[in-house]
mmCIF file of C-alpha atoms in Angstrom:
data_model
loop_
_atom_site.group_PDB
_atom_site.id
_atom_site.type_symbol
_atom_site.label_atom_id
_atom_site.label_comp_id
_atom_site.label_asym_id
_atom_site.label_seq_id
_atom_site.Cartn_x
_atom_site.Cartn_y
_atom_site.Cartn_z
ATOM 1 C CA UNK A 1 0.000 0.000 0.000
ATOM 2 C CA UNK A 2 1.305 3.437 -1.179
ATOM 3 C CA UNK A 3 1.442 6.120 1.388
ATOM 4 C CA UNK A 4 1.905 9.902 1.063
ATOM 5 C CA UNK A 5 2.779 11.768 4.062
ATOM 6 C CA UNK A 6 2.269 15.827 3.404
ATOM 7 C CA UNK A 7 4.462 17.142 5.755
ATOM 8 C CA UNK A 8 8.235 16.969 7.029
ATOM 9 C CA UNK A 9 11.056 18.961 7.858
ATOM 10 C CA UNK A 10 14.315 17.356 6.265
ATOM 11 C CA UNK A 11 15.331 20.811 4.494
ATOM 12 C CA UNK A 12 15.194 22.566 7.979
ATOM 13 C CA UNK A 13 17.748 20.283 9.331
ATOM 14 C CA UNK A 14 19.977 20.036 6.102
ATOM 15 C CA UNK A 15 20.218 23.624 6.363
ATOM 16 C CA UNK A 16 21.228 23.491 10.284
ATOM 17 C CA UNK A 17 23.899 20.977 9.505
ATOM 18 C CA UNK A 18 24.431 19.549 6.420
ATOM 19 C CA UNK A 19 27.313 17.333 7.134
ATOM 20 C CA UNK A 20 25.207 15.580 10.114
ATOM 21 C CA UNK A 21 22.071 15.140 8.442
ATOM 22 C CA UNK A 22 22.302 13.427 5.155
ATOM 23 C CA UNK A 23 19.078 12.043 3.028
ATOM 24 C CA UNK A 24 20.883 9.201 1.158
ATOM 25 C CA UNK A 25 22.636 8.199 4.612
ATOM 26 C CA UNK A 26 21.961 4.043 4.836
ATOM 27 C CA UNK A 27 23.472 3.223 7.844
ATOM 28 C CA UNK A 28 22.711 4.999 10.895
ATOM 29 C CA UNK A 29 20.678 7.378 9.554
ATOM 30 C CA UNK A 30 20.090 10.932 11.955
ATOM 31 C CA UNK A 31 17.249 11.875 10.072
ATOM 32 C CA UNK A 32 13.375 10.724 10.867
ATOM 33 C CA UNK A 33 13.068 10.815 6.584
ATOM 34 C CA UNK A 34 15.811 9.215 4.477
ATOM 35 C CA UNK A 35 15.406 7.822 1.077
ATOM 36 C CA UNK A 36 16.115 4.420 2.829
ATOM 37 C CA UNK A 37 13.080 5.203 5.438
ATOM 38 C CA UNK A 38 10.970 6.060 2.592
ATOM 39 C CA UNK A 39 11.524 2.783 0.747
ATOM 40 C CA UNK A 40 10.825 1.287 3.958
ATOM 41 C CA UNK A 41 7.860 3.178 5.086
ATOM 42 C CA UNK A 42 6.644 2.714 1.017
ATOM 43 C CA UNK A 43 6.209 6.471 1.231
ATOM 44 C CA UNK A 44 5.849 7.319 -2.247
ATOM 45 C CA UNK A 45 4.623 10.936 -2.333
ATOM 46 C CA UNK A 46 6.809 13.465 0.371
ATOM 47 C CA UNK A 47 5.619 16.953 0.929
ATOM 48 C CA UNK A 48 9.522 19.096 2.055
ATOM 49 C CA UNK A 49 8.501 22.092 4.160
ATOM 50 C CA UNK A 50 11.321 25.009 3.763
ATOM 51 C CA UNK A 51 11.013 26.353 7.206
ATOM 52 C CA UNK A 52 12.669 29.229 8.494
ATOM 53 C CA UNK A 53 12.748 29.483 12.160
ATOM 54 C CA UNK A 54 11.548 32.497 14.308
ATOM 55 C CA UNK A 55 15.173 33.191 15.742
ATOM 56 C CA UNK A 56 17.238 34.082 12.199
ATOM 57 C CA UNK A 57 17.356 37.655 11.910
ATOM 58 C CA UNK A 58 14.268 39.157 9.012
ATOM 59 C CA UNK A 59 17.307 40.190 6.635
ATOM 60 C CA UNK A 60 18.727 36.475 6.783
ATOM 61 C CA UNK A 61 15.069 34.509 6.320
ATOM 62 C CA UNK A 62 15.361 34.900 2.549
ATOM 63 C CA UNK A 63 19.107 33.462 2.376
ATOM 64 C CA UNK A 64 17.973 30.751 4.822
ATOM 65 C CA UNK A 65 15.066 29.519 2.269
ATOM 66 C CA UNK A 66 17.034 29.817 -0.658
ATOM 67 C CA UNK A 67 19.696 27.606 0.833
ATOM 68 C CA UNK A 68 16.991 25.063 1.814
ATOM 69 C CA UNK A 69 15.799 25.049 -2.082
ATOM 70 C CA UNK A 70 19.699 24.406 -3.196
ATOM 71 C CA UNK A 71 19.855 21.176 -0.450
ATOM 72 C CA UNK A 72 16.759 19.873 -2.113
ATOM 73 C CA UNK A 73 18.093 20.158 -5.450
ATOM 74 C CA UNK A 74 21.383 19.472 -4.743
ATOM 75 C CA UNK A 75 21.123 17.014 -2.527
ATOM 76 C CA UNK A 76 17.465 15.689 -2.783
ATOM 77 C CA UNK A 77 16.472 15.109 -5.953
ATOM 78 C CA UNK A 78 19.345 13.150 -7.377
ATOM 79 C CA UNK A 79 18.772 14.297 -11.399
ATOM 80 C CA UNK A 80 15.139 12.890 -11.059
ATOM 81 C CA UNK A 81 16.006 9.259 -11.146
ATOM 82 C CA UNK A 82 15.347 8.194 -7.372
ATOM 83 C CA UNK A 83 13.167 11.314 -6.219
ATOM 84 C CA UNK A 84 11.189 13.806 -9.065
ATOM 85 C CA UNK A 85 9.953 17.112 -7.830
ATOM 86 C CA UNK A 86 6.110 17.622 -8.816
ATOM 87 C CA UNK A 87 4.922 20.986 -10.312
ATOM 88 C CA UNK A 88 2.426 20.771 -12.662
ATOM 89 C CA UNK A 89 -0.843 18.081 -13.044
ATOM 90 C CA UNK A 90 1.159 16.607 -15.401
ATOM 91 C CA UNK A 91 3.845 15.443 -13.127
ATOM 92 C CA UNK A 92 1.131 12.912 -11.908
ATOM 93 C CA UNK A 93 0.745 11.351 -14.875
ATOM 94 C CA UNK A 94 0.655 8.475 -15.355
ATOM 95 C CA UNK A 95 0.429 7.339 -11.981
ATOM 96 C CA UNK A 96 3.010 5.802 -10.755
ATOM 97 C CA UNK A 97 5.440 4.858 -7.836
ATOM 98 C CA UNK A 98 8.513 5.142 -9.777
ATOM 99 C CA UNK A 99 10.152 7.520 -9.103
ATOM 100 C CA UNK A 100 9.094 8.653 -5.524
ATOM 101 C CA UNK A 101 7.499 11.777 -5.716
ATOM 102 C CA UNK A 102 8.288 15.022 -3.584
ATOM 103 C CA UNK A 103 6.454 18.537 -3.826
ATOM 104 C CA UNK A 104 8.095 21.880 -2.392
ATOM 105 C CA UNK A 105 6.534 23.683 0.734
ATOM 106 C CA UNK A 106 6.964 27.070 2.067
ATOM 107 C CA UNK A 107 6.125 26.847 6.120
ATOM 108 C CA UNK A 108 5.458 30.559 6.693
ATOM 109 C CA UNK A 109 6.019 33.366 4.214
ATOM 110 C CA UNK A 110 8.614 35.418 6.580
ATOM 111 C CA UNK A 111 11.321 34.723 4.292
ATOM 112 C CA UNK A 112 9.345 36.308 1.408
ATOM 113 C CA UNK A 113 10.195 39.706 3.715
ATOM 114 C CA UNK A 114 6.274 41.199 2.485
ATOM 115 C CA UNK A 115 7.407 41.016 -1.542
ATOM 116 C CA UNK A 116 5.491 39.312 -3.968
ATOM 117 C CA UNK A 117 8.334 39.266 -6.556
ATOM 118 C CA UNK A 118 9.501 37.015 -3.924
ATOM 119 C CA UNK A 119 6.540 34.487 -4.070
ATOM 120 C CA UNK A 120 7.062 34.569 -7.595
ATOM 121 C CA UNK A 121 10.585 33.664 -7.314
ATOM 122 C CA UNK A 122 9.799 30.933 -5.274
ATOM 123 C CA UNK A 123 7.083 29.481 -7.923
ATOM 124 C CA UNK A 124 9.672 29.490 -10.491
ATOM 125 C CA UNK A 125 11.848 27.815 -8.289
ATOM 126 C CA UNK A 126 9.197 25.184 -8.030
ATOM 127 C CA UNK A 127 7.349 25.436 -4.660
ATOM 128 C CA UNK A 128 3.898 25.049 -5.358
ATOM 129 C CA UNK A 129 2.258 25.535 -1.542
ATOM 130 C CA UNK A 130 2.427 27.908 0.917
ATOM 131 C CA UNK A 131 1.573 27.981 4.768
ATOM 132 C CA UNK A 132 0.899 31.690 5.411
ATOM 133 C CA UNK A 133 2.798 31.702 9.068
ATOM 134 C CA UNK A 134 4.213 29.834 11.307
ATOM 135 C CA UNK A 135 2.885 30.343 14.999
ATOM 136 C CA UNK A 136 4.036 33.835 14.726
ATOM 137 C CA UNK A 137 2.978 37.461 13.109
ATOM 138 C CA UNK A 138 4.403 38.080 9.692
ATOM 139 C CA UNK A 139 3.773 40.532 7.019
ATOM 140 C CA UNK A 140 0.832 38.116 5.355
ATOM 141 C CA UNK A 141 -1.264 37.115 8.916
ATOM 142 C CA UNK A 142 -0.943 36.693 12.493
ATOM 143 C CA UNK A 143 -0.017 33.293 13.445
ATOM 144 C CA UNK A 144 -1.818 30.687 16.104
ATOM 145 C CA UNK A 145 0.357 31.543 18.766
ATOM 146 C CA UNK A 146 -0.320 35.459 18.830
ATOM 147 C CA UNK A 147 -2.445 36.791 21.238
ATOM 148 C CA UNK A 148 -3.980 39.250 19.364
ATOM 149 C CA UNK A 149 -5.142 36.966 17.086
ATOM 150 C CA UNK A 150 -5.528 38.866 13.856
ATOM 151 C CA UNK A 151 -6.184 38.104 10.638
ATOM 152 C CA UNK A 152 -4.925 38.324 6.998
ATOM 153 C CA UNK A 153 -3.061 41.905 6.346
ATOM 154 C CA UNK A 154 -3.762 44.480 3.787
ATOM 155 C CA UNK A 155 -1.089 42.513 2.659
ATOM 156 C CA UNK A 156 -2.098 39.205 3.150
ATOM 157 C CA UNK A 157 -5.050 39.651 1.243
ATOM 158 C CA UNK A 158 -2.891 40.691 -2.182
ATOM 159 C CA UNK A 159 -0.316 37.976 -1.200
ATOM 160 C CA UNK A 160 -3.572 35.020 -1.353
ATOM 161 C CA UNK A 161 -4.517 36.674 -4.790
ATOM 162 C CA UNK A 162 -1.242 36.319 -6.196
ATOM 163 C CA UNK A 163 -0.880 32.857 -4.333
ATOM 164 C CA UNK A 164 -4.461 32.354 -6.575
ATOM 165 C CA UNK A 165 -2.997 33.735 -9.515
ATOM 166 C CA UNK A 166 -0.260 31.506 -9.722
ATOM 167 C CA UNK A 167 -2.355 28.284 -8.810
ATOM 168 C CA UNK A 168 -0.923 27.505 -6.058
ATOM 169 C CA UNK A 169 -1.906 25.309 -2.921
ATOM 170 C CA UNK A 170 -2.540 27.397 0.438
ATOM 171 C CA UNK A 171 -1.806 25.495 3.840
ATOM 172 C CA UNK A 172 -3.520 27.081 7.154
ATOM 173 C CA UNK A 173 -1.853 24.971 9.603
ATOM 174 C CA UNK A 174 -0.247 27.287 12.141
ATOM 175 C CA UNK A 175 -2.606 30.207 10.990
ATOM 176 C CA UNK A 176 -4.271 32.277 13.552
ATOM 177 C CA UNK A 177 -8.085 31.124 13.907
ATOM 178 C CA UNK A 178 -9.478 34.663 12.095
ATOM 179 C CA UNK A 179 -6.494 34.601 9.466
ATOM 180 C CA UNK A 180 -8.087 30.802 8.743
ATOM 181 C CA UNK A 181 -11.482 32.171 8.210
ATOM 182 C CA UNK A 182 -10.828 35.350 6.274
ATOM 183 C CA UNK A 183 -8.876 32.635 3.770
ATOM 184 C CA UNK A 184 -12.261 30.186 3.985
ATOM 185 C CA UNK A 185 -14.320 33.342 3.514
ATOM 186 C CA UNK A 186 -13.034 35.449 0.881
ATOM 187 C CA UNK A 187 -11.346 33.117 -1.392
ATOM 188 C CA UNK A 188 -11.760 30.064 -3.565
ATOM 189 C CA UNK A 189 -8.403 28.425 -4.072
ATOM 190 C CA UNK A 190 -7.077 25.366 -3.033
ATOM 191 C CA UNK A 191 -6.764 24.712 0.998
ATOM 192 C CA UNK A 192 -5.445 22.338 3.290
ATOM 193 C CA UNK A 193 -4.147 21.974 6.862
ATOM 194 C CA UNK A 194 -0.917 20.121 6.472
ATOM 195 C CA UNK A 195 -0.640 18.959 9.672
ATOM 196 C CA UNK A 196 -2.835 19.387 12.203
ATOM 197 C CA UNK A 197 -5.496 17.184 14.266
ATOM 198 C CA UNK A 198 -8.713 17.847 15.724
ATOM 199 C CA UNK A 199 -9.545 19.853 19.168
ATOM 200 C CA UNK A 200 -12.365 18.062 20.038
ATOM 201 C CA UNK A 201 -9.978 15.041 20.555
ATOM 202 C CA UNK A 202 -7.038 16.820 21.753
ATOM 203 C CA UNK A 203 -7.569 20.665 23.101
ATOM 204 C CA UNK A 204 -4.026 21.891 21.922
ATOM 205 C CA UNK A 205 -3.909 25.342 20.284
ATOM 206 C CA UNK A 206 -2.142 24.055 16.605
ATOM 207 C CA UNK A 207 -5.409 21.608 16.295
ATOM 208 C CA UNK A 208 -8.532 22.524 14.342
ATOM 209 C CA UNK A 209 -12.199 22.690 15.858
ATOM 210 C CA UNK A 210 -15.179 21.047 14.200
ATOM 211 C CA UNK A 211 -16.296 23.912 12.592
ATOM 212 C CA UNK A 212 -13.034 24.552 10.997
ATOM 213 C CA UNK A 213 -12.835 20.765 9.712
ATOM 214 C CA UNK A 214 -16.242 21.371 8.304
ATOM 215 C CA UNK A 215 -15.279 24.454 6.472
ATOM 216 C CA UNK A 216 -12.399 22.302 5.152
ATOM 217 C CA UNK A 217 -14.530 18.988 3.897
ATOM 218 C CA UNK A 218 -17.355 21.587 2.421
ATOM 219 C CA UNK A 219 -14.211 23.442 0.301
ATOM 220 C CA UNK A 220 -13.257 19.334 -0.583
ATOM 221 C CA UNK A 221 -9.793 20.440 1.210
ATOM 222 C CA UNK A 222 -7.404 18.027 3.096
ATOM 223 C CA UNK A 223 -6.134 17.593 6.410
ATOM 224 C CA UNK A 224 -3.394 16.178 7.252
ATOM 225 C CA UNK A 225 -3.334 14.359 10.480
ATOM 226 C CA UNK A 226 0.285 14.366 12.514
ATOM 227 C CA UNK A 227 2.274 13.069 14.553
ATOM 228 C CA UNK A 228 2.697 15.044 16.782
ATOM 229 C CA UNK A 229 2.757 13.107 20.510
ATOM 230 C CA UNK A 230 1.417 16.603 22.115
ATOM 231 C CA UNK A 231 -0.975 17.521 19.089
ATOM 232 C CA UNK A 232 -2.282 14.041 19.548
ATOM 233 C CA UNK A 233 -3.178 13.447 23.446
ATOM 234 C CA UNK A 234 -3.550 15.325 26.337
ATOM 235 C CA UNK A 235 -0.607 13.969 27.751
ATOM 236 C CA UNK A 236 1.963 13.632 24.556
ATOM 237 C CA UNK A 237 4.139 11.109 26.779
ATOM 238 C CA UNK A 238 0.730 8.877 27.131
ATOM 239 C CA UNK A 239 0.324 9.502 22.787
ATOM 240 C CA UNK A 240 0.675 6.006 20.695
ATOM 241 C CA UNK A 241 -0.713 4.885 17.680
ATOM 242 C CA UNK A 242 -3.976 4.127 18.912
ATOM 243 C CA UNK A 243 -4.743 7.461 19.525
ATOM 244 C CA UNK A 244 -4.440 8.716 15.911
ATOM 245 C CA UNK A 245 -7.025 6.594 15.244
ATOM 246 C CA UNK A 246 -9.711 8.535 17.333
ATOM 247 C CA UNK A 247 -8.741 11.929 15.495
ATOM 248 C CA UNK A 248 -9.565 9.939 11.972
ATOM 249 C CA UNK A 249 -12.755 8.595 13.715
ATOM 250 C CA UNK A 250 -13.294 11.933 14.825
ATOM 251 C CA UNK A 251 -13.164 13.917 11.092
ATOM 252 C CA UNK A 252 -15.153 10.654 9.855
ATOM 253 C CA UNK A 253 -17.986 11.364 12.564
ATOM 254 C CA UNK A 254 -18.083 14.648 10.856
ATOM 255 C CA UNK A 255 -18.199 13.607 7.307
ATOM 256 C CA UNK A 256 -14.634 14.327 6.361
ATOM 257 C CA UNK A 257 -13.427 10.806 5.276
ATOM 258 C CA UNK A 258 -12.742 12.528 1.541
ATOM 259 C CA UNK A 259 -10.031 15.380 3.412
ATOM 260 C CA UNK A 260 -7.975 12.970 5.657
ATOM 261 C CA UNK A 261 -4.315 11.943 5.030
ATOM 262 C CA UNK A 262 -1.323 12.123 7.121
ATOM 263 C CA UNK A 263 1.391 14.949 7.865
ATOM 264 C CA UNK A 264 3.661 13.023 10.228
ATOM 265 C CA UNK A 265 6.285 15.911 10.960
ATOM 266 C CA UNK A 266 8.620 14.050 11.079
ATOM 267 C CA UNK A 267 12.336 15.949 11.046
ATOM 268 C CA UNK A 268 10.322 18.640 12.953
ATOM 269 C CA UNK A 269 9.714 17.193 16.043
ATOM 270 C CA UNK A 270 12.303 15.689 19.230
ATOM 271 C CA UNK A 271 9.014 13.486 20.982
ATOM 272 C CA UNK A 272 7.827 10.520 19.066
ATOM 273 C CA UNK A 273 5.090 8.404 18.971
ATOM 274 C CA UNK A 274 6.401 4.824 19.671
ATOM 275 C CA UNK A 275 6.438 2.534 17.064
ATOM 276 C CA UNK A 276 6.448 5.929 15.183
ATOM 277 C CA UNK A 277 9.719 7.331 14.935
ATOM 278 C CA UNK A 278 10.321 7.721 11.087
ATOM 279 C CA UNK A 279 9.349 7.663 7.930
ATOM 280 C CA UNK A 280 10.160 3.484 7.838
ATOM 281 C CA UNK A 281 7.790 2.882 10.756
ATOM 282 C CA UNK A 282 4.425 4.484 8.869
ATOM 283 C CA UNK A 283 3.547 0.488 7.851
ATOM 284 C CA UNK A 284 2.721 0.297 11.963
ATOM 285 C CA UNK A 285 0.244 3.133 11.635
ATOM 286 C CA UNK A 286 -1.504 1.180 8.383
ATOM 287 C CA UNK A 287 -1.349 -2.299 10.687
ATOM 288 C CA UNK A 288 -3.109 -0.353 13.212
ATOM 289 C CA UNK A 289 -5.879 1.071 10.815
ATOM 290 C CA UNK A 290 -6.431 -2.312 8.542
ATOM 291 C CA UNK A 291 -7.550 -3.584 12.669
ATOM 292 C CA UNK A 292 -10.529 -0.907 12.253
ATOM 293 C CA UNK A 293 -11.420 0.287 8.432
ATOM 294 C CA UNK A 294 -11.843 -1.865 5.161
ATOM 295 C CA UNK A 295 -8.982 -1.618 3.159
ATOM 296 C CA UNK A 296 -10.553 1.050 0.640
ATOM 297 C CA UNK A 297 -10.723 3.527 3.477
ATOM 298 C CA UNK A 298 -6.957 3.056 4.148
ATOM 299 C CA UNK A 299 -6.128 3.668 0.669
ATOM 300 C CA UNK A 300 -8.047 6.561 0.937
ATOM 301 C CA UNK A 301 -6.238 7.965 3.508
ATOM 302 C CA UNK A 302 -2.392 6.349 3.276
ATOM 303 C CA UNK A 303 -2.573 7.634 -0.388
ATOM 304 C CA UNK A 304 -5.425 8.125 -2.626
ATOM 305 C CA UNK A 305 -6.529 11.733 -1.411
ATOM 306 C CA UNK A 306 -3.352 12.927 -1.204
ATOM 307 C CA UNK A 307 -2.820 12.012 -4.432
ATOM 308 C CA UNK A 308 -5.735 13.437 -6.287
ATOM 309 C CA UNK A 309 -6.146 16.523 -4.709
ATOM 310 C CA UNK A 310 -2.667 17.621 -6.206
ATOM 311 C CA UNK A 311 -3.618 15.856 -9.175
ATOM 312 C CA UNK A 312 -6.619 17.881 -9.405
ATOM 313 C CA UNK A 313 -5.303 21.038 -7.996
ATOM 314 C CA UNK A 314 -1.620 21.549 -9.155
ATOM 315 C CA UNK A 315 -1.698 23.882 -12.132
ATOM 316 C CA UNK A 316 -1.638 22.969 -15.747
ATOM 317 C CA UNK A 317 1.964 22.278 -17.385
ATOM 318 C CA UNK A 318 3.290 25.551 -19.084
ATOM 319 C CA UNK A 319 0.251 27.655 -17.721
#
């Protein structure tokens, strides 16, 4: 079974220390996704967040990102012949899990520094989805973890209309609550939460409430459920497999079986889920399903909605 994970945070690390953490590393691997761990894991479509984090000075977030685009294509994609980068409908055509498939990610739009030459640069460069912030304010929308809690910018507004523009794929995981809404509200362009589970299950800030999920299944989005140990129980030591499971019954309760697929994190987080620890484990997290769901529900979820909703969403080749 084919699995598609929509979220991880190998370029982050490269970027930290490139020497250390090293994607084609067999043998005692120091990163959660590897080429080897994907083989493993049969993770055949992997979504690379560029993340900048909140401590690098604003003038040094655009050199940061840029650098994170070079270790993918220097060090990533391997001329195409093990990993090919997806930018166009096209790209998914035929389908097929040779060669693994990998789509670029901006995780906040910080580095962009509040110029949309600069989200045009990046769409050249082949990035093809966008989370507006991480938990913090930028120039585009208050993230989840200010108190103020605003919204998109005057800004923010233009930057979603170019983001439209271009055809690309808008992620509100880490957005604040009204910066989620005024995207829901005032415009129709692909949406998905990466990674992020449901509150109703697990209270933490990062998760969605119902009425946010149901926003997403009525816009036929996706959500990506994660790994997250604290994102997925109360008490993120107490978090196993099991527990995933409720946040999937959860969305299903609400009629969202069409939205859900998995952004494990991985790379991006120290606390792990046992049995969960890397992209080679995922096949535990399918065991643990196929004990609950017919097998066309899995498929749904390990890859098949993934899958088409970039198929269907990505824009045309040579648009």
């Amino acid at each position: 079974m084919l699995f598609f994970d929509g979220h991880c945070d190998v370029l982050w690390k490269m970027w930290m220390n490139s020497e250390k953490y090293i994607f084609y590393e067999e043998e005692n691997p120091s990163l959660d996704v590897t080429y080897d761990r994907l083989r493993q894991g049969r993770v055949y479509f992997q979504t690379f967040a560029i993340f900048v984090p909140d401590h690098v000075p604003k003038l040094q977030k655009l050199d940061a990102a840029l650098k994170q685009i070079d270790y993918f294509y220097e060090q990533v994609l391997d001329e195409g012949k093990r990993i090919k980068l997806v930018t166009d409908q096209e790209d998914l055509l035929p389908e097929s899990p040779q060669p693994r498939l990998a789509l670029l990610s901006l995780e906040g739009a910080d580095a962009l520094q509040g110029e949309l030459a600069y989200l045009r640069l990046f769409y050249h460069l082949g990035v093809r989805q966008v989370g507006l912030t991480w938990n913090y304010a930028n120039e585009v929308a208050d993230g989840i973890g200010e108190k103020r809690g605003g919204g998109l910018t005057e800004f923010g507004h233009q930057f979603v209309q170019e983001m439209k523009r271009l055809g690309m794929v808008l992620d509100v995981s880490h957005l604040s609550v009204r910066g989620f809404w005024d995207v829901i509200e005032h415009y129709d362009l692909p949406t998905i939460a990466s990674h992020s589970n449901c509150q109703a299950i697990c209270s933490h800030e990062r998760n969605l409430s119902d009425n946010q999920i149901l926003a997403l299944i009525a816009k036929k989005g996706l959500m990506g459920i994660t790994f997250v140990p604290s994102f997925v129980h109360e008490m993120e030591n107490e978090a196993r497999i099991d527990h995933i499971l409720k946040h999937i019954e959860h969305i299903c309760s609400l009629g969202g079986e069409d939205i859900i697929c998995f952004g494990s994190d991985f790379d991006g987080i120290d606390h792990k889920i046992p049995n969960l620890e890397h992209a080679g484990q995922v096949g535990y997290l399918v065991e643990a399903l196929s004990r609950y769901y017919p097998e066309h529900l899995i498929q749904k979820w390990t890859w098949e909605n993934g899958y088409s909703f970039y198929k269907k969403h990505l824009p045309a080749k040579n648009r």
